[in-house]
Short mmCIF file of C-alpha atoms and ligand atoms in Angstrom, two decimals:
data_model
loop_
_atom_site.label_atom_id
_atom_site.label_comp_id
_atom_site.label_asym_id
_atom_site.label_seq_id
_atom_site.Cartn_x
_atom_site.Cartn_y
_atom_site.Cartn_z
CA MET H 1 -35.91 -86.68 -49.50
CA GLU H 2 -36.27 -86.98 -45.67
CA GLN H 3 -39.47 -89.34 -45.14
CA THR H 4 -40.96 -89.37 -41.74
CA THR H 5 -44.36 -89.85 -40.07
CA GLY H 6 -46.23 -87.86 -37.44
CA ASN H 7 -45.93 -84.27 -36.21
CA ARG H 8 -43.00 -82.88 -38.28
CA VAL H 9 -41.81 -79.41 -36.99
CA VAL H 10 -39.06 -78.12 -39.27
CA ILE H 11 -37.38 -74.76 -37.77
CA LEU H 12 -35.56 -72.66 -40.38
CA GLY H 13 -32.58 -71.04 -38.50
CA GLY H 14 -30.80 -72.30 -35.13
CA SER H 15 -30.11 -69.15 -33.52
CA PHE H 16 -31.75 -67.32 -30.58
CA ALA H 17 -35.40 -67.53 -31.84
CA GLY H 18 -34.94 -70.88 -33.51
CA LEU H 19 -32.91 -72.97 -30.99
CA TYR H 20 -34.79 -71.69 -28.08
CA CYS H 21 -38.21 -72.48 -29.78
CA ALA H 22 -36.77 -76.15 -30.48
CA GLN H 23 -35.37 -76.54 -26.84
CA VAL H 24 -38.66 -75.60 -25.28
CA LEU H 25 -40.71 -77.47 -27.74
CA HIS H 26 -38.67 -80.47 -27.09
CA ASP H 27 -38.99 -80.01 -23.20
CA THR H 28 -42.65 -79.25 -23.06
CA ALA H 29 -43.62 -81.99 -25.38
CA ARG H 30 -41.77 -84.46 -23.02
CA LYS H 31 -44.03 -83.48 -20.31
CA SER H 32 -47.39 -83.60 -22.20
CA ALA H 33 -49.48 -86.77 -23.26
CA ILE H 34 -49.56 -85.75 -27.05
CA PRO H 35 -47.53 -87.84 -29.58
CA LYS H 36 -43.81 -86.33 -29.64
CA PRO H 37 -43.14 -83.90 -32.29
CA LYS H 38 -40.26 -84.51 -34.76
CA ILE H 39 -38.13 -81.47 -34.49
CA THR H 40 -35.62 -80.66 -37.05
CA VAL H 41 -33.59 -77.62 -37.04
CA LEU H 42 -31.83 -76.32 -39.99
CA ASP H 43 -28.81 -73.85 -40.17
CA ARG H 44 -25.90 -72.95 -42.40
CA ASN H 45 -23.83 -72.71 -39.06
CA ASN H 46 -23.50 -75.23 -36.51
CA PHE H 47 -23.23 -72.42 -33.97
CA VAL H 48 -25.21 -69.55 -32.41
CA LEU H 49 -23.51 -66.29 -32.76
CA PHE H 50 -23.75 -64.63 -29.43
CA ALA H 51 -23.54 -61.24 -31.01
CA THR H 52 -23.44 -59.17 -28.01
CA PHE H 53 -19.78 -60.00 -27.50
CA LEU H 54 -18.83 -59.71 -31.26
CA PRO H 55 -17.30 -55.99 -30.32
CA GLU H 56 -15.30 -57.88 -27.86
CA VAL H 57 -13.79 -60.03 -30.47
CA LEU H 58 -12.59 -56.99 -32.39
CA SER H 59 -10.76 -55.71 -29.23
CA ASN H 60 -9.61 -59.34 -28.26
CA GLN H 61 -11.31 -59.22 -24.94
CA VAL H 62 -12.91 -62.62 -26.09
CA ASN H 63 -11.48 -65.00 -28.60
CA PRO H 64 -13.70 -65.90 -31.73
CA LEU H 65 -14.48 -69.49 -30.60
CA THR H 66 -16.13 -68.20 -27.36
CA VAL H 67 -18.75 -66.40 -28.92
CA VAL H 68 -20.04 -69.15 -31.01
CA PRO H 69 -21.81 -71.68 -28.69
CA ALA H 70 -22.23 -75.05 -30.57
CA ILE H 71 -25.91 -75.64 -31.55
CA ARG H 72 -25.16 -79.50 -30.96
CA ARG H 73 -24.28 -78.71 -27.35
CA VAL H 74 -28.06 -77.96 -27.03
CA THR H 75 -29.69 -80.46 -29.28
CA GLY H 76 -27.42 -83.17 -28.52
CA GLN H 77 -28.92 -83.75 -25.17
CA ARG H 78 -32.48 -83.71 -26.51
CA ASP H 79 -34.16 -85.59 -29.24
CA ILE H 80 -33.77 -82.82 -31.71
CA ASP H 81 -32.30 -83.47 -35.40
CA PHE H 82 -29.84 -80.75 -36.29
CA ARG H 83 -28.71 -80.45 -39.83
CA GLN H 84 -26.09 -77.99 -40.80
CA THR H 85 -27.13 -76.87 -44.33
CA GLU H 86 -27.82 -74.09 -46.63
CA ILE H 87 -31.63 -73.75 -46.85
CA GLN H 88 -32.44 -72.77 -50.54
CA GLY H 89 -36.09 -72.29 -50.59
CA VAL H 90 -39.64 -73.57 -49.53
CA ASP H 91 -42.34 -75.20 -51.57
CA PHE H 92 -45.37 -74.05 -49.34
CA ASP H 93 -47.76 -76.00 -51.57
CA LYS H 94 -45.96 -79.25 -51.10
CA LYS H 95 -44.74 -78.50 -47.71
CA LEU H 96 -41.15 -79.08 -48.65
CA VAL H 97 -37.92 -77.24 -47.43
CA HIS H 98 -35.17 -77.49 -49.92
CA THR H 99 -31.58 -77.56 -48.90
CA GLU H 100 -28.32 -77.97 -50.51
CA THR H 101 -28.01 -81.53 -48.56
CA GLY H 102 -31.87 -82.54 -49.59
CA ASP H 103 -35.58 -81.77 -49.12
CA PHE H 104 -37.23 -81.79 -45.62
CA GLU H 105 -41.01 -82.41 -45.48
CA TYR H 106 -42.99 -80.48 -42.55
CA ASP H 107 -46.35 -80.41 -41.06
CA THR H 108 -45.34 -77.13 -39.25
CA LEU H 109 -42.91 -74.47 -40.41
CA VAL H 110 -41.00 -72.05 -38.20
CA ILE H 111 -39.15 -69.78 -39.95
CA ALA H 112 -36.38 -68.01 -37.76
CA LEU H 113 -33.98 -66.84 -40.47
CA GLY H 114 -33.05 -63.64 -38.72
CA GLY H 115 -31.82 -60.43 -40.41
CA ALA H 116 -29.00 -59.06 -42.82
CA THR H 117 -27.27 -55.93 -42.46
CA ASN H 118 -29.31 -53.09 -44.18
CA PHE H 119 -27.49 -50.56 -46.57
CA TYR H 120 -30.65 -48.51 -47.50
CA GLY H 121 -29.84 -48.90 -51.35
CA ASN H 122 -26.46 -47.28 -50.77
CA GLN H 123 -24.50 -49.29 -53.25
CA ASN H 124 -21.13 -47.66 -52.57
CA ALA H 125 -21.56 -48.49 -48.86
CA GLU H 126 -22.24 -51.98 -49.48
CA ARG H 127 -19.27 -52.44 -51.76
CA TYR H 128 -16.71 -50.41 -49.74
CA SER H 129 -17.95 -50.65 -46.11
CA PHE H 130 -17.36 -53.20 -43.35
CA PRO H 131 -20.73 -54.56 -41.90
CA PHE H 132 -20.73 -56.00 -38.39
CA LYS H 133 -23.30 -58.95 -38.49
CA THR H 134 -21.66 -62.02 -38.64
CA LEU H 135 -18.48 -63.63 -37.08
CA ALA H 136 -16.75 -63.35 -40.40
CA ASP H 137 -17.76 -59.76 -40.51
CA GLY H 138 -16.01 -59.23 -36.87
CA LEU H 139 -12.84 -60.95 -37.97
CA ARG H 140 -12.60 -59.29 -41.45
CA LEU H 141 -12.98 -55.76 -39.68
CA ARG H 142 -10.37 -56.94 -37.11
CA ASN H 143 -7.95 -57.91 -39.50
CA HIS H 144 -8.27 -54.85 -41.44
CA VAL H 145 -7.98 -52.53 -38.34
CA ILE H 146 -4.48 -54.67 -37.64
CA ASP H 147 -3.60 -54.16 -41.53
CA CYS H 148 -4.10 -50.23 -40.94
CA LEU H 149 -1.85 -50.26 -37.78
CA GLU H 150 0.92 -52.31 -39.48
CA ARG H 151 1.07 -50.09 -42.45
CA ALA H 152 0.69 -46.91 -40.38
CA ASN H 153 3.36 -47.85 -38.23
CA GLN H 154 5.74 -48.21 -41.25
CA SER H 155 4.94 -45.18 -42.90
CA LYS H 156 6.86 -41.95 -42.79
CA ASN H 157 4.04 -40.07 -44.22
CA ALA H 158 2.08 -38.09 -42.12
CA ALA H 159 -1.10 -37.77 -44.30
CA ASP H 160 -0.97 -41.50 -45.15
CA ARG H 161 -0.72 -42.31 -41.47
CA ARG H 162 -3.56 -40.03 -40.46
CA ARG H 163 -5.63 -41.61 -43.33
CA LEU H 164 -5.04 -45.17 -42.21
CA LEU H 165 -5.62 -44.21 -38.63
CA THR H 166 -8.91 -42.44 -39.08
CA PHE H 167 -11.95 -44.84 -38.58
CA VAL H 168 -15.53 -43.91 -39.64
CA GLN H 169 -18.56 -45.78 -38.33
CA ALA H 170 -22.12 -45.20 -39.55
CA GLY H 171 -24.62 -45.82 -36.81
CA ALA H 172 -24.60 -44.88 -32.99
CA GLY H 173 -27.28 -47.57 -31.68
CA CYS H 174 -26.50 -49.86 -28.80
CA SER H 175 -24.24 -52.28 -30.78
CA GLY H 176 -22.79 -49.38 -32.77
CA LEU H 177 -21.70 -47.79 -29.50
CA GLU H 178 -20.07 -51.04 -28.21
CA LEU H 179 -18.23 -51.63 -31.37
CA MET H 180 -16.76 -48.13 -31.57
CA THR H 181 -15.92 -48.01 -27.76
CA GLU H 182 -14.37 -51.38 -28.31
CA LEU H 183 -12.30 -50.24 -31.14
CA GLU H 184 -11.14 -47.35 -29.16
CA ALA H 185 -10.31 -49.33 -26.24
CA PHE H 186 -7.96 -51.64 -28.61
CA LEU H 187 -6.34 -48.71 -30.42
CA HIS H 188 -5.60 -46.99 -27.14
CA HIS H 189 -4.05 -50.15 -25.88
CA VAL H 190 -1.97 -51.02 -28.85
CA CYS H 191 -0.85 -47.55 -30.05
CA GLY H 192 2.52 -46.64 -28.70
CA ARG H 193 2.86 -49.98 -26.48
CA VAL H 194 2.60 -52.55 -29.40
CA TYR H 195 2.76 -50.11 -32.42
CA ARG H 196 5.63 -48.09 -31.17
CA ASN H 197 5.59 -45.34 -33.94
CA ILE H 198 2.04 -44.60 -33.47
CA ASN H 199 0.92 -41.86 -30.97
CA TYR H 200 -2.72 -42.53 -30.16
CA TYR H 201 -3.30 -38.85 -29.37
CA ARG H 202 -1.45 -37.48 -32.32
CA ASP H 203 -2.66 -40.05 -35.22
CA VAL H 204 -5.84 -41.79 -34.20
CA ARG H 205 -9.09 -40.02 -35.10
CA LEU H 206 -12.68 -41.90 -34.50
CA ILE H 207 -15.72 -40.52 -36.03
CA LEU H 208 -19.30 -41.81 -35.22
CA ALA H 209 -22.14 -40.44 -37.69
CA GLU H 210 -25.59 -41.18 -36.58
CA GLY H 211 -28.51 -39.90 -38.74
CA LEU H 212 -30.83 -39.66 -35.60
CA PRO H 213 -30.72 -36.67 -33.49
CA ARG H 214 -29.12 -38.69 -30.51
CA VAL H 215 -27.03 -41.66 -29.70
CA LEU H 216 -28.61 -44.60 -28.33
CA ALA H 217 -31.98 -43.31 -29.65
CA SER H 218 -33.91 -46.45 -28.61
CA LEU H 219 -33.03 -45.70 -24.96
CA PRO H 220 -34.53 -42.86 -22.72
CA GLU H 221 -33.14 -39.44 -23.07
CA LEU H 222 -31.09 -39.50 -19.91
CA ALA H 223 -29.17 -42.80 -21.17
CA SER H 224 -28.51 -41.08 -24.57
CA GLN H 225 -26.98 -38.27 -22.87
CA ALA H 226 -24.79 -40.34 -20.63
CA GLY H 227 -23.77 -42.34 -23.51
CA LEU H 228 -22.87 -39.09 -25.66
CA ALA H 229 -20.88 -37.64 -22.84
CA LYS H 230 -18.98 -40.93 -22.26
CA LEU H 231 -17.79 -40.86 -26.24
CA ALA H 232 -16.84 -37.36 -25.81
CA LYS H 233 -14.75 -38.14 -22.86
CA LYS H 234 -13.13 -40.83 -24.94
CA GLY H 235 -12.36 -38.29 -27.74
CA ILE H 236 -14.56 -39.92 -30.37
CA GLU H 237 -16.04 -37.38 -32.66
CA VAL H 238 -19.87 -37.75 -32.82
CA SER H 239 -21.98 -36.22 -35.98
CA LEU H 240 -25.52 -36.30 -35.01
CA ASN H 241 -28.31 -35.85 -37.69
CA THR H 242 -25.55 -36.83 -40.07
CA PHE H 243 -25.76 -39.54 -42.55
CA VAL H 244 -22.94 -41.27 -44.62
CA THR H 245 -23.93 -39.87 -48.11
CA ASP H 246 -21.07 -41.65 -50.20
CA VAL H 247 -17.94 -43.71 -49.88
CA GLY H 248 -15.29 -44.46 -52.46
CA PRO H 249 -11.56 -45.67 -52.43
CA GLY H 250 -9.77 -43.79 -49.58
CA TRP H 251 -12.60 -41.27 -48.82
CA VAL H 252 -15.95 -41.20 -47.10
CA GLU H 253 -18.57 -38.11 -47.51
CA LEU H 254 -20.70 -37.37 -44.29
CA GLY H 255 -23.90 -35.22 -44.58
CA LYS H 256 -23.72 -32.15 -47.16
CA GLY H 257 -20.28 -32.96 -48.34
CA GLU H 258 -17.72 -33.04 -45.74
CA ARG H 259 -15.24 -35.45 -47.05
CA ILE H 260 -12.89 -37.42 -44.86
CA GLU H 261 -9.92 -39.21 -45.77
CA THR H 262 -9.95 -42.68 -44.48
CA GLU H 263 -9.35 -46.42 -45.48
CA THR H 264 -12.32 -47.41 -43.09
CA LEU H 265 -15.88 -47.13 -43.04
CA ILE H 266 -17.95 -49.47 -40.48
CA TRP H 267 -21.41 -50.12 -41.11
CA ALA H 268 -23.57 -50.42 -38.08
CA ALA H 269 -26.65 -48.38 -39.25
CA GLY H 270 -29.23 -50.82 -39.53
CA VAL H 271 -30.79 -54.29 -40.13
CA LYS H 272 -33.25 -55.86 -42.35
CA ALA H 273 -34.96 -59.33 -42.71
CA ASN H 274 -33.02 -62.11 -44.26
CA PRO H 275 -33.16 -61.49 -48.08
CA MET H 276 -34.61 -65.01 -48.49
CA THR H 277 -38.08 -63.54 -47.49
CA ALA H 278 -38.31 -62.03 -50.82
CA GLN H 279 -38.96 -65.53 -52.08
CA PHE H 280 -41.83 -66.14 -49.71
CA PRO H 281 -45.45 -65.36 -50.97
CA PHE H 282 -46.45 -63.42 -47.55
CA GLU H 283 -47.09 -60.01 -46.47
CA LYS H 284 -43.97 -58.26 -45.47
CA ASP H 285 -42.93 -54.85 -44.15
CA ARG H 286 -40.51 -52.52 -46.00
CA ILE H 287 -37.34 -54.14 -44.47
CA GLY H 288 -38.56 -57.70 -45.62
CA ARG H 289 -39.93 -58.95 -42.44
CA ILE H 290 -42.73 -61.17 -42.33
CA LYS H 291 -45.86 -59.98 -41.04
CA VAL H 292 -47.32 -62.21 -38.17
CA ASP H 293 -50.54 -62.32 -35.86
CA GLU H 294 -50.38 -62.30 -32.02
CA TYR H 295 -49.45 -65.99 -32.01
CA ASN H 296 -46.74 -65.29 -34.54
CA ARG H 297 -48.50 -66.96 -37.14
CA VAL H 298 -47.74 -65.72 -40.66
CA LEU H 299 -50.85 -63.66 -41.83
CA GLY H 300 -53.35 -65.90 -43.90
CA GLN H 301 -51.33 -69.17 -43.05
CA GLU H 302 -52.31 -71.98 -40.82
CA ASN H 303 -49.02 -73.90 -39.87
CA ILE H 304 -46.35 -71.53 -40.69
CA TYR H 305 -44.89 -69.25 -38.01
CA ALA H 306 -42.08 -66.50 -38.04
CA ILE H 307 -40.16 -65.60 -34.91
CA GLY H 308 -37.11 -63.19 -34.38
CA ASP H 309 -35.61 -60.84 -36.54
CA VAL H 310 -37.37 -62.17 -39.41
CA ALA H 311 -40.85 -61.45 -37.79
CA HIS H 312 -42.74 -58.31 -38.06
CA PHE H 313 -44.85 -58.37 -34.92
CA ILE H 314 -46.89 -55.40 -33.75
CA GLY H 315 -46.17 -54.53 -29.88
CA GLU H 316 -48.75 -53.40 -27.49
CA ASP H 317 -47.78 -49.96 -28.40
CA GLY H 318 -48.65 -50.29 -32.01
CA VAL H 319 -44.96 -50.33 -33.08
CA PRO H 320 -43.20 -53.52 -34.55
CA LEU H 321 -40.94 -55.02 -32.11
CA ALA H 322 -37.11 -54.12 -32.48
CA GLN H 323 -34.79 -56.73 -33.91
CA THR H 324 -33.09 -57.78 -30.73
CA ALA H 325 -32.16 -61.04 -29.01
CA GLN H 326 -34.42 -60.05 -26.10
CA VAL H 327 -37.18 -60.34 -28.37
CA ALA H 328 -36.15 -63.50 -30.24
CA VAL H 329 -35.45 -65.38 -26.86
CA GLN H 330 -39.09 -64.74 -25.77
CA GLN H 331 -40.86 -65.29 -28.94
CA GLY H 332 -39.15 -68.56 -29.51
CA PRO H 333 -40.38 -70.26 -26.30
CA ALA H 334 -43.72 -68.72 -26.38
CA LEU H 335 -44.35 -70.35 -29.87
CA ALA H 336 -43.16 -73.59 -28.59
CA ARG H 337 -45.77 -73.44 -25.80
CA ASN H 338 -48.53 -72.34 -28.03
CA LEU H 339 -47.85 -75.03 -30.61
CA ILE H 340 -48.10 -77.52 -27.66
CA ALA H 341 -51.25 -75.88 -26.43
CA SER H 342 -52.71 -76.24 -29.97
CA TRP H 343 -51.71 -80.05 -30.29
CA GLU H 344 -53.38 -80.54 -27.12
CA GLY H 345 -56.56 -78.91 -28.34
CA LYS H 346 -56.35 -75.77 -25.88
CA LEU H 347 -56.28 -71.99 -26.76
CA MET H 348 -53.13 -70.44 -27.74
CA ARG H 349 -52.03 -67.31 -25.48
CA PRO H 350 -51.07 -63.93 -27.39
CA PHE H 351 -47.45 -63.34 -27.17
CA ARG H 352 -46.70 -60.45 -25.00
CA PHE H 353 -43.11 -58.92 -25.13
CA HIS H 354 -41.58 -58.12 -21.79
CA TYR H 355 -39.11 -55.22 -22.26
CA ARG H 356 -36.38 -55.67 -19.57
CA GLY H 357 -34.16 -52.55 -20.50
CA ASP H 358 -30.99 -52.31 -22.40
CA LEU H 359 -27.37 -52.96 -21.45
CA VAL H 360 -24.73 -51.24 -23.45
CA SER H 361 -21.01 -51.64 -22.65
CA ILE H 362 -19.03 -48.53 -23.61
CA GLY H 363 -15.36 -49.83 -23.77
CA ASN H 364 -13.50 -50.85 -20.50
CA LEU H 365 -15.13 -50.79 -17.27
CA ASP H 366 -17.85 -48.52 -18.68
CA ALA H 367 -21.42 -49.00 -19.71
CA VAL H 368 -24.99 -47.37 -19.96
CA CYS H 369 -27.71 -49.65 -18.40
CA THR H 370 -31.45 -49.31 -18.12
CA PRO H 371 -32.65 -52.52 -16.47
CA PHE H 372 -36.40 -52.39 -15.67
CA GLY H 373 -36.39 -48.54 -16.07
CA TRP H 374 -33.45 -47.89 -13.68
CA ASN H 375 -30.37 -46.08 -14.96
CA ILE H 376 -27.04 -47.70 -14.02
CA PHE H 377 -24.09 -46.16 -15.62
CA GLY H 378 -20.31 -46.59 -15.24
CA LEU H 379 -18.51 -49.43 -13.62
CA SER H 380 -21.57 -50.92 -11.88
CA GLY H 381 -23.28 -50.98 -15.13
CA TRP H 382 -20.32 -52.52 -16.90
CA LEU H 383 -20.50 -55.44 -13.98
CA LEU H 384 -24.13 -55.85 -14.70
CA PHE H 385 -23.71 -55.83 -18.57
CA LYS H 386 -21.06 -58.60 -18.00
CA TRP H 387 -22.86 -60.52 -15.36
CA VAL H 388 -26.33 -60.56 -17.35
CA TYR H 389 -24.70 -61.71 -20.55
CA PHE H 390 -22.44 -64.21 -19.02
CA SER H 391 -25.38 -65.73 -17.64
CA LYS H 392 -27.26 -65.61 -20.93
CA MET H 393 -24.66 -67.56 -22.84
CA PRO H 394 -26.51 -70.67 -23.74
CA VAL H 395 -23.77 -73.29 -23.25
CA MET H 396 -21.65 -73.61 -19.96
CA GLN H 397 -18.56 -74.51 -21.99
CA ASN H 398 -18.58 -71.12 -23.48
CA ARG H 399 -19.37 -69.37 -20.13
CA PHE H 400 -15.85 -70.77 -18.77
CA ARG H 401 -14.04 -69.56 -22.04
CA LEU H 402 -15.69 -66.17 -21.63
CA LEU H 403 -14.35 -65.99 -17.89
CA SER H 404 -10.93 -67.09 -18.88
CA ASP H 405 -10.72 -64.76 -21.95
CA TRP H 406 -11.80 -61.85 -19.61
CA ILE H 407 -9.16 -62.75 -17.05
CA LEU H 408 -6.28 -63.18 -19.60
CA TYR H 409 -7.32 -59.76 -21.48
CA PHE H 410 -7.25 -57.64 -18.21
CA LEU H 411 -3.99 -59.40 -17.25
CA GLN H 412 -2.06 -59.37 -20.43
CA GLY H 413 -3.81 -57.12 -22.81
CA PRO H 414 -5.01 -57.81 -26.56
CA ILE H 415 -3.16 -59.99 -29.00
CA VAL H 416 -2.76 -58.34 -32.33
CA SER H 417 -2.17 -61.21 -34.58
CA ARG H 418 -4.31 -61.39 -37.94
CA LEU H 419 -6.52 -64.37 -38.61
CA ASP H 420 -5.32 -64.48 -42.09
CA GLU H 421 -7.82 -66.99 -43.50
CA PHE H 422 -10.61 -64.56 -43.04
CA GLY H 423 -8.47 -61.84 -45.10
CA SER H 424 -9.45 -58.27 -45.15
CA GLU H 425 -8.39 -57.11 -48.54
CA ARG H 426 -11.78 -57.56 -50.09
CA THR H 427 -13.19 -54.87 -48.07
CA VAL H 428 -10.28 -52.39 -47.75
CA ILE H 429 -11.50 -49.10 -49.26
CA GLY H 430 -9.93 -48.78 -52.79
CA LYS H 431 -10.17 -52.55 -53.29
CA PRO H 432 -13.95 -53.27 -53.78
CA LYS H 433 -15.56 -56.57 -52.63
CA GLU H 434 -15.94 -59.32 -55.08
CA PRO H 435 -19.43 -59.72 -56.27
CA ASN H 436 -21.47 -61.73 -53.79
CA ALA H 437 -18.40 -61.70 -51.29
C1 FAD S 501 -23.03 -56.82 -32.97
C2 FAD S 501 -24.09 -57.09 -32.48
C3 FAD S 501 -24.49 -56.72 -31.28
C4 FAD S 501 -25.83 -57.27 -30.74
N1 FAD S 501 -26.18 -57.23 -29.29
C5 FAD S 501 -27.37 -57.39 -28.90
C6 FAD S 501 -27.62 -57.16 -27.55
O1 FAD S 501 -26.92 -56.82 -26.67
N2 FAD S 501 -28.87 -57.38 -26.95
C7 FAD S 501 -29.92 -57.85 -28.09
O2 FAD S 501 -31.10 -58.26 -27.47
N3 FAD S 501 -29.66 -58.11 -29.26
C8 FAD S 501 -28.28 -57.69 -29.71
N4 FAD S 501 -28.13 -57.90 -31.12
C9 FAD S 501 -29.17 -58.44 -32.06
C10 FAD S 501 -29.38 -59.94 -31.96
O3 FAD S 501 -28.17 -60.60 -32.08
C11 FAD S 501 -30.45 -60.54 -32.90
O4 FAD S 501 -31.45 -59.62 -32.60
C12 FAD S 501 -30.55 -61.78 -32.66
O5 FAD S 501 -29.58 -62.74 -33.11
C13 FAD S 501 -31.86 -62.39 -33.52
O6 FAD S 501 -32.08 -63.78 -33.50
P1 FAD S 501 -32.76 -64.66 -34.67
O7 FAD S 501 -32.64 -66.01 -34.12
O8 FAD S 501 -34.09 -64.17 -35.05
O9 FAD S 501 -31.88 -64.29 -36.17
P2 FAD S 501 -30.18 -64.70 -36.06
O10 FAD S 501 -29.65 -64.47 -34.79
O11 FAD S 501 -29.64 -63.63 -37.17
O12 FAD S 501 -30.19 -66.15 -36.65
C14 FAD S 501 -30.73 -66.59 -37.83
C15 FAD S 501 -30.19 -67.78 -38.22
O13 FAD S 501 -30.71 -68.18 -39.45
C16 FAD S 501 -29.31 -68.85 -40.21
N5 FAD S 501 -29.67 -68.75 -41.55
C17 FAD S 501 -29.89 -67.55 -42.21
N6 FAD S 501 -30.15 -67.77 -43.63
C18 FAD S 501 -29.94 -69.21 -43.73
C19 FAD S 501 -29.78 -70.22 -44.93
N7 FAD S 501 -30.31 -69.51 -46.21
N8 FAD S 501 -29.65 -71.26 -44.67
C20 FAD S 501 -29.10 -71.83 -43.29
N9 FAD S 501 -29.22 -71.12 -42.54
C21 FAD S 501 -29.67 -69.68 -42.63
C22 FAD S 501 -28.46 -68.17 -39.58
O14 FAD S 501 -26.90 -68.66 -39.60
C23 FAD S 501 -28.48 -67.87 -38.34
O15 FAD S 501 -28.04 -68.77 -37.41
C24 FAD S 501 -26.82 -57.63 -31.61
C25 FAD S 501 -26.42 -57.88 -33.02
C26 FAD S 501 -25.26 -57.43 -33.32
C27 FAD S 501 -25.05 -57.89 -34.89
#
């Protein structure tokens, strides 16, 4: 067991919420007269997944390593102890975190374990579809799309080709639209040019099923309409008020029984809390998020806090805050400042979320953006999207990589090589995933 003395803060999860919390906690504590806390960050990955650019990994606008800035680039410059390890559970009575590499004692615990794909109990969707939440998800889907192209390019059978080149996606929220339009951009680029037997307009079919009455449902109506119009212009078929009801080997069923022959169902239909929260004896909402008060303190607890996607925080309008990085990067630092304030004997300040709008890229050179209530669509929106997220990339090294990736992509187009080690066969429709895969 790791034995230390003093004020031990253990942060579970080193992504947007956890890492930003650790960083501000360290930097603010340095300027304070209080004894310095011992900050430990635990995460199974030694990187932060900058998920905004995950759709661009699919289209190869950016390389996989570019979207995963190393946690040590942030913690290494500070007195923050980062451990790459799998968290297995927490003994709240003994104030111990159990991990695969040992136990960690804490005085203050920050839970920032994020979310997971929500299949809403649809077991076939979980078994056969491609989720899009982790880097491995992104690479697996990319490999699968390339497999479909390779097979379709060789096929003499028009029906087979059509099935292989029909891509169905559930979910048309912000990341769903980014994903589908990056897929469209990629296919548009390589069909005919790299895969010479495939005619994009003749063979490729892209279908977006959304259960709500509009795409980009969290954005204002005007932005939604603009998004829908842009999808139509790209030839993407959109079915609103339509759920994916079932999926099996080689087919997907939409709405009230429309059956589509396809090898690919992409699942971008929802997020829930990290399943580990099921072990925690706290009050939770229906998607497993831990209920917290206005200071992000877990209800009924003294020194346990939850932030980011794993927390159920009621906003000023009475609605729980969305699971976005925009929330996570505000909650992490706010909690850090409150912890320092409480150790200094001062009052904590209730967390207020400042919504700054949404930036949604719609494939190459197009976007729907609503910064601070403004509507900026098209090329200027796309430039804004690129600039804002470029500047939000937490590590300078990765910013330079982003720039060079974008330049090379626009000069040379995408690379269609598969990254074999991530496979794709486990999730190809017709070959179900292994248990726990
Ligand atoms: C494709 C995509 C695009 C997105 N685009 C945007 C966008 O443009 N703007 C925006 O605001 N939001 C966006 N989001 C949402 C955003 O990524 C999340 O809201 C944000 O990452 C939440 O941060 P978090 O720190 O709360 O959780 P996470 O980022 O999920 O981090 C949780 C951390 O906990 C670690 N962890 C979990 N379980 C364990 C365990 N048992 N042991 C060890 N470590 C563990 C994980 O490795 C991870 O590092 C996007 C999401 C996706 C999937």
